[in-house]
Coordinates of C-alpha atoms and ligand atoms in Angstrom, one line a residue:
M21 CA 0.0 0.0 0.0
S22 CA 1.3 3.5 -0.7
I23 CA 1.3 5.7 2.4
A24 CA 1.4 9.5 2.7
V25 CA 2.5 10.9 6.0
V26 CA 1.2 14.4 6.1
V27 CA 2.5 17.2 8.3
L28 CA 1.4 20.8 8.7
G29 CA 4.3 22.2 10.7
Q30 CA 8.0 21.7 11.4
A31 CA 7.4 20.5 14.9
S32 CA 5.8 17.3 13.5
V33 CA 8.6 16.5 11.0
P34 CA 10.8 14.4 13.4
V35 CA 7.9 12.1 14.4
A36 CA 6.8 11.9 10.7
R37 CA 10.4 11.0 9.6
R38 CA 10.6 8.1 12.1
I39 CA 7.4 6.7 10.7
V40 CA 8.4 7.2 7.0
D41 CA 11.8 5.6 7.6
A42 CA 10.2 2.5 9.1
L43 CA 7.6 1.9 6.5
P44 CA 8.2 0.8 2.9
N45 CA 6.3 2.9 0.3
A46 CA 5.8 5.9 2.7
V47 CA 6.3 9.5 1.5
L48 CA 6.5 12.5 3.8
Y49 CA 4.3 15.4 2.6
G50 CA 4.9 18.8 4.3
L51 CA 3.0 22.2 4.0
E52 CA 5.0 24.6 1.9
H53 CA 6.8 27.4 3.7
R54 CA 6.0 25.7 7.1
T55 CA 8.2 22.7 6.8
T56 CA 11.7 21.7 5.6
G57 CA 13.3 18.3 5.0
V58 CA 10.2 16.7 3.7
D59 CA 9.9 14.5 0.5
R60 CA 7.1 16.5 -1.2
T61 CA 5.4 19.8 -0.4
F62 CA 1.8 20.9 -0.8
T63 CA 0.0 24.2 -0.5
Q64 CA -3.7 23.1 0.0
F65 CA -4.1 20.6 2.9
G66 CA -7.7 19.6 2.1
E67 CA -7.3 19.2 -1.6
T68 CA -4.1 17.2 -1.2
V69 CA -5.5 14.8 1.4
R70 CA -8.7 14.3 -0.6
E71 CA -6.7 13.7 -3.8
L72 CA -4.5 11.1 -2.1
F73 CA -7.5 9.5 -0.4
S74 CA -9.4 9.1 -3.6
R75 CA -6.4 7.5 -5.2
G76 CA -6.4 4.8 -2.5
T77 CA -3.3 6.1 -0.7
A78 CA -3.2 5.5 3.1
I79 CA -3.1 8.7 5.0
V80 CA -1.2 9.2 8.2
G81 CA -1.8 12.8 9.5
I82 CA 0.3 14.2 12.3
C83 CA -2.6 16.4 13.3
A84 CA -5.8 16.4 15.2
A85 CA -8.2 13.6 14.4
G86 CA -11.0 16.1 13.7
I87 CA -9.1 17.8 10.9
L88 CA -8.7 14.6 9.1
I89 CA -12.3 13.5 9.7
R90 CA -13.7 16.8 8.3
T91 CA -11.3 16.7 5.4
V92 CA -12.3 13.3 4.0
A93 CA -15.9 13.3 5.3
P94 CA -17.4 14.3 1.9
L95 CA -15.7 11.3 0.2
L96 CA -17.0 8.6 2.5
N97 CA -19.4 6.3 0.8
N98 CA -18.0 2.8 0.7
K99 CA -16.1 1.3 3.6
W100 CA -14.8 -1.5 1.5
K101 CA -12.8 0.9 -0.6
E102 CA -11.7 3.5 1.8
P103 CA -7.9 3.6 2.4
A104 CA -6.5 3.7 5.9
V105 CA -6.6 7.0 7.7
I106 CA -4.7 7.5 10.9
A107 CA -4.3 10.5 13.2
I108 CA -1.1 10.8 15.2
A109 CA -0.4 13.3 18.1
E110 CA 2.3 15.7 17.3
D111 CA 4.6 14.3 20.0
G112 CA 3.9 10.7 18.8
S113 CA 2.1 9.7 22.0
A114 CA -1.2 8.7 20.4
V115 CA -1.9 6.6 17.2
V116 CA -5.6 6.6 16.3
P117 CA -6.9 4.6 13.4
L118 CA -9.9 6.4 12.0
L119 CA -10.9 4.7 8.8
G120 CA -10.0 1.9 6.5
G121 CA -10.6 -1.1 8.7
L122 CA -11.0 -3.2 5.6
Q123 CA -7.7 -1.9 4.1
G124 CA -5.6 -2.9 7.1
V125 CA -5.7 0.3 9.2
N126 CA -5.3 -1.6 12.4
D127 CA -2.2 -3.4 11.3
L128 CA -0.7 -0.2 10.1
A129 CA -1.6 1.6 13.4
R130 CA 0.1 -1.3 15.3
E131 CA 3.2 -1.0 13.1
I132 CA 3.4 2.8 13.6
A133 CA 2.7 2.5 17.4
T134 CA 5.6 0.0 17.6
V135 CA 7.9 2.5 15.9
L136 CA 6.7 5.3 18.3
E137 CA 6.8 3.0 21.3
T138 CA 3.2 3.5 22.2
V139 CA -0.1 1.6 22.0
P140 CA -2.6 2.1 19.2
A141 CA -6.1 3.2 20.0
I142 CA -7.9 0.3 18.3
T143 CA -11.7 0.5 18.6
T144 CA -12.9 -2.1 16.1
T145 CA -14.9 -4.7 18.1
G146 CA -14.4 -7.5 15.7
D147 CA -10.7 -7.0 15.7
I148 CA -10.4 -7.0 19.4
R149 CA -12.8 -10.0 20.0
F150 CA -11.3 -12.3 17.4
R151 CA -7.8 -11.0 17.0
T152 CA -8.1 -11.8 13.4
A153 CA -9.5 -9.6 10.7
L154 CA -11.9 -11.9 9.0
L155 CA -12.3 -9.1 6.5
L156 CA -8.7 -8.8 5.8
P157 CA -7.2 -12.3 5.4
P158 CA -3.4 -12.6 5.1
N159 CA -1.5 -12.8 1.8
G160 CA -2.4 -15.9 -0.1
Y161 CA -6.1 -15.9 0.8
Q162 CA -8.9 -14.0 -0.8
L163 CA -12.4 -13.4 0.8
L164 CA -14.8 -14.1 -2.1
N165 CA -18.0 -12.8 -0.6
P166 CA -17.2 -9.6 1.3
D167 CA -20.8 -8.4 1.0
D168 CA -21.9 -11.2 3.3
A169 CA -19.3 -10.5 5.9
K170 CA -21.2 -7.8 7.7
T171 CA -24.1 -10.0 8.7
F172 CA -21.7 -12.9 9.4
L173 CA -19.6 -10.8 11.7
A174 CA -22.7 -9.3 13.4
D175 CA -23.9 -12.9 14.1
L176 CA -20.6 -13.9 15.6
L177 CA -20.5 -10.8 17.8
A178 CA -24.0 -11.6 18.9
G179 CA -22.7 -14.9 20.3
E180 CA -22.9 -17.5 17.5
T181 CA -20.2 -20.1 16.9
V182 CA -18.5 -21.0 13.6
K183 CA -17.1 -24.2 12.1
I184 CA -14.1 -24.2 9.7
E185 CA -14.0 -26.4 6.6
G186 CA -10.6 -26.6 5.0
S187 CA -7.2 -25.7 6.5
A188 CA -6.2 -22.2 7.5
P189 CA -3.7 -21.9 10.3
W190 CA -4.4 -18.1 10.6
L191 CA -8.1 -18.9 11.5
E192 CA -7.4 -21.8 13.7
N193 CA -4.9 -19.8 15.8
S194 CA -7.5 -17.0 16.1
Q195 CA -9.9 -16.5 19.0
L196 CA -12.9 -17.3 16.8
P197 CA -15.6 -19.2 18.7
I198 CA -15.1 -22.5 16.8
A199 CA -17.6 -25.3 17.3
E200 CA -18.3 -28.4 15.3
D201 CA -22.1 -28.0 15.3
A202 CA -22.1 -24.3 14.4
R203 CA -24.6 -22.8 11.9
L204 CA -22.0 -20.4 10.5
T205 CA -19.3 -21.8 8.3
I206 CA -16.0 -20.6 7.0
K207 CA -14.8 -22.5 3.9
V208 CA -11.2 -22.4 2.8
T209 CA -10.9 -23.7 -0.6
E210 CA -8.9 -23.6 -3.9
Q211 CA -12.2 -23.2 -5.9
A212 CA -14.2 -20.0 -6.4
I213 CA -17.4 -21.4 -4.8
E214 CA -20.5 -19.4 -3.8
G215 CA -20.8 -18.2 -0.2
G216 CA -23.7 -16.7 1.7
S217 CA -24.6 -14.8 4.8
D218 CA -23.9 -17.9 6.9
C219 CA -20.9 -19.0 4.9
L220 CA -17.7 -17.0 4.2
V221 CA -15.5 -18.4 1.4
Y222 CA -11.7 -17.8 1.4
Q223 CA -10.0 -18.9 -1.8
V224 CA -6.5 -20.0 -1.4
I225 CA -4.3 -18.3 -4.0
S226 CA -2.1 -21.4 -4.4
T227 CA 0.2 -20.0 -7.1
Q228 CA 0.9 -16.4 -6.8
R229 CA -0.8 -14.6 -9.5
L230 CA -0.4 -11.6 -11.9
A231 CA -3.1 -11.1 -14.5
I232 CA -2.5 -8.5 -17.1
I233 CA -5.9 -7.6 -18.4
G234 CA -7.5 -5.4 -21.1
T235 CA -10.8 -3.7 -20.3
G236 CA -11.7 -3.1 -24.0
P237 CA -12.0 0.6 -25.1
G238 CA -14.4 1.6 -22.3
S239 CA -17.9 0.5 -22.1
A240 CA -18.8 -2.4 -19.8
E241 CA -20.3 -4.6 -22.6
W242 CA -17.0 -4.7 -24.3
M243 CA -15.2 -6.3 -21.3
S244 CA -14.8 -10.0 -21.4
P245 CA -16.3 -12.3 -18.8
Q246 CA -12.8 -13.7 -18.1
V247 CA -11.6 -10.1 -17.3
R248 CA -14.5 -9.5 -15.0
E249 CA -13.8 -12.8 -13.1
V250 CA -10.1 -12.1 -12.8
L251 CA -10.9 -8.6 -11.5
R252 CA -13.4 -10.0 -9.0
S253 CA -11.2 -12.6 -7.5
S254 CA -8.1 -10.5 -7.0
T255 CA -6.6 -8.4 -4.2
D256 CA -4.8 -5.6 -5.9
W257 CA -5.4 -3.5 -9.0
I258 CA -2.7 -1.5 -10.7
G259 CA -3.1 1.0 -13.5
Y260 CA -3.6 4.6 -14.7
Q261 CA -6.4 6.4 -12.9
T262 CA -8.4 6.6 -16.2
Y263 CA -8.3 2.8 -16.6
L264 CA -9.0 2.1 -13.0
N265 CA -12.0 4.4 -13.3
L266 CA -13.3 2.2 -16.0
V267 CA -13.4 -0.9 -13.7
E268 CA -14.2 1.0 -10.5
P269 CA -17.9 -0.2 -10.5
L270 CA -16.6 -3.8 -10.2
R271 CA -14.4 -3.0 -7.1
T272 CA -15.2 -4.6 -3.8
T273 CA -12.2 -5.0 -1.4
Q274 CA -9.3 -4.6 -3.9
Q275 CA -6.5 -2.2 -3.0
I276 CA -5.7 0.2 -5.9
H277 CA -2.3 1.4 -6.9
V278 CA -2.5 4.4 -9.2
F279 CA 0.2 5.0 -11.9
D280 CA 1.6 8.4 -12.3
N281 CA 2.8 9.5 -15.7
R282 CA 5.5 7.4 -17.3
E283 CA 6.1 5.1 -14.3
E284 CA 5.4 2.0 -16.3
L285 CA 8.5 -0.1 -15.6
E286 CA 8.4 0.8 -11.9
R287 CA 4.8 -0.2 -11.7
A288 CA 5.4 -3.4 -13.6
A289 CA 8.1 -4.3 -10.9
L290 CA 5.6 -3.4 -8.2
A291 CA 3.0 -5.7 -9.7
L292 CA 5.5 -8.6 -9.8
N293 CA 6.7 -7.9 -6.2
L294 CA 3.1 -7.9 -4.9
A295 CA 2.4 -11.1 -6.8
A296 CA 5.6 -12.7 -5.3
E297 CA 4.3 -11.8 -1.8
G298 CA 1.2 -13.9 -2.5
R299 CA -1.2 -11.2 -3.6
S300 CA -3.5 -11.7 -6.5
V301 CA -2.6 -8.8 -8.7
V302 CA -4.4 -7.3 -11.8
M303 CA -2.5 -4.9 -14.1
V304 CA -5.2 -2.9 -15.8
S305 CA -4.8 -1.7 -19.4
S306 CA -7.4 -0.3 -21.7
G307 CA -8.2 -2.0 -25.0
D308 CA -5.9 -5.0 -25.3
P309 CA -3.1 -5.3 -22.8
G310 CA -0.7 -6.6 -25.4
I311 CA -1.2 -3.7 -27.9
Y312 CA 0.8 -0.6 -26.9
A313 CA 0.1 -1.4 -23.3
M314 CA 1.4 -2.9 -20.1
A315 CA 1.9 -6.6 -21.0
A316 CA 5.1 -5.9 -22.8
A317 CA 6.3 -3.7 -20.0
V318 CA 5.9 -6.5 -17.5
F319 CA 7.8 -8.9 -19.7
E320 CA 10.6 -6.3 -20.2
V321 CA 11.0 -6.0 -16.5
L322 CA 10.7 -9.7 -16.0
E323 CA 13.5 -10.4 -18.5
R324 CA 15.8 -7.5 -17.4
E325 CA 15.7 -8.0 -13.7
N326 CA 15.2 -11.7 -13.7
K327 CA 14.5 -12.0 -9.9
P328 CA 14.4 -15.5 -8.6
E329 CA 11.4 -14.7 -6.4
W330 CA 9.4 -13.9 -9.5
S331 CA 9.9 -17.3 -11.1
A332 CA 6.9 -18.9 -9.3
I333 CA 4.4 -16.2 -10.3
D334 CA 1.5 -17.4 -12.5
I335 CA 1.3 -14.7 -15.2
Q336 CA -1.8 -14.6 -17.3
V337 CA -2.6 -12.2 -20.1
C338 CA -6.3 -11.7 -20.6
P339 CA -7.1 -10.1 -24.0
G340 CA -9.5 -7.2 -24.6
I341 CA -11.0 -5.5 -27.6
S342 CA -8.5 -3.1 -29.0
A343 CA -9.4 0.4 -30.1
M344 CA -8.9 -0.4 -33.8
Q345 CA -11.4 -3.3 -33.6
A346 CA -14.0 -1.2 -31.9
A347 CA -13.4 1.6 -34.4
A348 CA -13.7 -0.7 -37.4
A349 CA -16.9 -2.2 -36.0
Q350 CA -18.5 1.3 -35.9
V351 CA -18.2 1.8 -39.7
G352 CA -18.3 -1.7 -41.2
A353 CA -15.2 -3.7 -42.0
P354 CA -12.3 -1.4 -43.0
L355 CA -9.8 -4.0 -41.6
G356 CA -11.4 -6.8 -43.6
H357 CA -8.1 -7.6 -45.5
D358 CA -4.4 -7.3 -44.6
F359 CA -3.7 -4.5 -42.2
C360 CA -1.1 -3.3 -39.6
A361 CA -1.0 -0.9 -36.6
I362 CA 1.5 1.9 -36.2
S363 CA 1.9 4.1 -33.1
L364 CA 2.8 7.7 -34.0
S365 CA 4.3 8.3 -30.6
D366 CA 8.0 9.0 -30.8
I367 CA 8.6 8.6 -27.1
L368 CA 9.9 5.1 -27.3
K369 CA 11.0 4.9 -31.0
P370 CA 12.6 7.6 -33.2
W371 CA 10.4 9.4 -35.8
E372 CA 12.6 8.1 -38.7
T373 CA 11.6 4.6 -37.8
I374 CA 7.9 5.6 -37.7
A375 CA 8.2 7.4 -41.0
D376 CA 9.9 4.4 -42.6
R377 CA 7.1 2.1 -41.4
I378 CA 4.4 4.4 -42.6
C379 CA 6.0 4.4 -46.1
A380 CA 6.6 0.6 -46.1
A381 CA 3.0 -0.1 -45.0
A382 CA 1.6 2.3 -47.5
Q383 CA 3.7 0.8 -50.3
A384 CA 2.6 -2.7 -49.3
D385 CA -1.0 -1.5 -49.5
F386 CA -1.9 -2.4 -45.9
A387 CA -4.9 -0.7 -44.3
I388 CA -3.3 1.0 -41.3
A389 CA -4.5 1.7 -37.8
F390 CA -2.7 4.7 -36.2
Y391 CA -2.5 4.7 -32.4
N392 CA -1.3 7.6 -30.3
P393 CA -1.8 10.0 -33.3
I394 CA -1.4 13.2 -31.2
S395 CA -0.7 14.3 -27.6
K396 CA -0.5 17.6 -25.8
T397 CA 3.2 17.9 -26.6
R398 CA 3.2 15.9 -29.8
T399 CA 1.2 17.6 -32.5
W400 CA 3.1 17.5 -35.8
Q401 CA 3.4 13.8 -36.5
L402 CA -0.1 13.3 -37.9
E403 CA 0.3 16.0 -40.5
K404 CA 3.7 14.4 -41.6
A405 CA 2.1 11.0 -41.7
K406 CA -0.6 12.3 -44.0
H407 CA 1.9 13.7 -46.4
L408 CA 3.9 10.5 -46.5
L409 CA 0.7 8.5 -47.1
L410 CA -0.3 10.8 -50.0
N411 CA 2.8 9.7 -51.8
Y412 CA 1.2 6.2 -52.2
R413 CA -2.6 6.7 -51.7
T414 CA -5.1 8.9 -53.4
S415 CA -6.6 11.8 -51.4
D416 CA -10.0 10.0 -51.8
T417 CA -8.8 7.0 -49.7
P418 CA -11.5 6.5 -47.0
I419 CA -10.2 7.1 -43.4
V420 CA -12.0 6.6 -40.1
L421 CA -11.4 8.8 -37.0
A422 CA -12.9 7.2 -33.8
R423 CA -12.6 9.1 -30.6
N424 CA -13.6 8.1 -27.0
L425 CA -14.9 4.7 -28.1
G426 CA -17.1 3.2 -25.5
R427 CA -16.8 6.3 -23.3
P428 CA -18.7 9.5 -22.9
G429 CA -18.1 11.7 -25.9
Q430 CA -17.8 8.8 -28.4
Q431 CA -17.5 10.1 -31.9
T432 CA -16.8 8.4 -35.3
Q433 CA -16.2 10.3 -38.5
V434 CA -15.4 8.9 -42.0
K435 CA -13.4 11.3 -44.2
R436 CA -11.1 11.4 -47.2
L437 CA -7.4 11.1 -46.6
G438 CA -6.9 14.5 -48.3
D439 CA -9.2 16.1 -45.8
L440 CA -7.5 14.8 -42.6
S441 CA -6.5 17.6 -40.3
I442 CA -5.0 17.5 -36.9
E443 CA -8.1 19.0 -35.3
D444 CA -9.8 15.7 -36.1
A445 CA -7.7 13.8 -33.6
D446 CA -6.6 13.9 -30.0
M447 CA -4.9 11.4 -27.6
R448 CA -8.1 9.3 -27.3
T449 CA -8.5 8.9 -31.1
V450 CA -7.6 6.0 -33.2
I451 CA -7.4 6.5 -37.0
L452 CA -7.9 3.9 -39.6
I453 CA -6.5 4.5 -43.1
G454 CA -8.0 2.5 -45.9
S455 CA -5.9 0.5 -48.4
S456 CA -6.2 1.2 -52.1
K457 CA -9.1 -1.3 -52.2
T458 CA -11.1 0.2 -49.2
R459 CA -14.5 1.4 -50.3
S460 CA -17.2 3.5 -48.7
I461 CA -20.8 2.7 -49.7
P462 CA -24.0 4.5 -48.6
R463 CA -26.1 3.2 -45.7
S464 CA -29.8 3.7 -45.3
D465 CA -29.4 6.3 -42.5
G466 CA -27.6 8.7 -44.7
G467 CA -24.1 7.7 -43.5
V468 CA -21.6 5.4 -45.1
W469 CA -20.2 1.9 -44.5
V470 CA -16.5 1.5 -45.0
Y471 CA -15.1 -1.9 -45.9
T472 CA -12.1 -3.5 -47.4
P473 CA -13.0 -6.4 -49.7
R474 CA -11.5 -9.8 -48.9
R475 CA -10.6 -10.5 -52.5
Y476 CA -7.4 -8.9 -53.7
D477 CA -6.9 -8.9 -57.5
S478 CA -3.7 -7.0 -58.1
Ligands
LIG18 N1 -4.1 -1.0 -25.4 C1 -4.8 0.0 -26.1 C2 -4.0 1.0 -26.8 C3 -3.3 1.9 -25.9 S1 -2.3 3.1 -26.7 C4 -5.8 -0.7 -27.1 O1 -5.5 -1.9 -27.4 O2 -6.7 -0.1 -27.6 C5 -3.4 4.6 -26.6 C6 -4.0 4.9 -27.9 O3 -5.0 3.9 -28.1 C7 -4.7 6.2 -27.9 O4 -3.8 7.3 -28.2 C8 -5.7 6.0 -29.0 O5 -5.1 6.1 -30.3 C9 -6.1 4.5 -28.8 N2 -7.3 4.4 -27.9 C10 -7.3 3.8 -26.7 N3 -8.6 3.9 -26.2 C11 -9.4 4.5 -27.1 C12 -10.8 4.8 -27.2 N4 -11.6 4.5 -26.2 N5 -11.2 5.4 -28.3 C13 -10.4 5.7 -29.3 N6 -9.1 5.4 -29.3 C14 -8.6 4.8 -28.2

């Protein structure tokens, strides 16, 4: 879990530093002009804390509990998803877990209290009574029916007993009221079986797992059942905020780890490390994960760093509908014969290579899908690409510009290559360029169908 230790004044920095030094993945945030020797500065306390909170970052505030409570209060709507929030007294004498019981706040509070040589103020009844967080099983186990856990725990707290089927030392060593003839059951199994309000199911993650999935371009109906299942039965999701937003409606107890720009290799290593610890990790890409996306980044890191602890990880790539397929489907069958995809981004390959490929593909008369046609800082490539193409294709060649497929603002236009202008595209547009055989034919609603015939008579 990423942890932000947040301080408002210099007096809190020493205590904060002790905490940050003791915890992996912790960063010290200090108020600008009021603190020195911190890792990152901020100017707006409320905005900063709310932003971190909504990204799933655990928050440790060296400040009054009330300040933290009021700051995050407007965001509280789902206790399964809320990250840990802990208030700490400026002199380190009190450690008060406030929120995030289901994301491990009590364990984090215990860890911090140990560092500060104090006792955490743990108030969660279930946690005290049973000394085991049924809701937060250790690495290697996944609670499959968290929605049933509330009633289940309430019944236990009201005095019911429970029987355990399957083997789980962490449950047997707990203070759960175990009895053979109990109505309530806990099942520990390798299968993803159904639970219920009288039966909690913990799936054993026998091999450690990393699934690299593609959500499709956006809308839910374009996401495969396999991808939904993998998301459901996992413990951690990693990805860009935009992609995590696409799958957020499916989230129950999963911890999220948000990418910042261009941190791909670092995140791939994080995913592998989490999987090696026994977590069930999902790396989320949009479209297909193997097309200009994270699957290749994971394998790059795997090969380059070649860590022995990663060798047992069960890596699975789950395909998704790529932008070019969704775009083609909007207008007919423009990729009906041989085609290729070219990314116009020159961040990872030089423009000369891109230009050579455009010419070669045009010369070979492939239909072409252009990914990454434009970005805020990259605006000239598309115009250049058009001029290169016009050396081989007529300006009447049909092209398809598809923006925000499956997302709000979806828009598809069919144009002539000669009329392509950079205003037609942005970083969420995929462009299909017809081959010399690609045709557009009228459709009954006044628009056109675009297709490339399967027969190719030179
Ligand atoms: N893995 C993705 C591609 C990621 S590269 C896939 O298979 O679709 C990012 C580029 O993909 C964008 O610049 C754009 O060209 C295209 N793209 C991704 N999502 C899109 C969408 N919803 N609508 C249109 N184009 C999209």
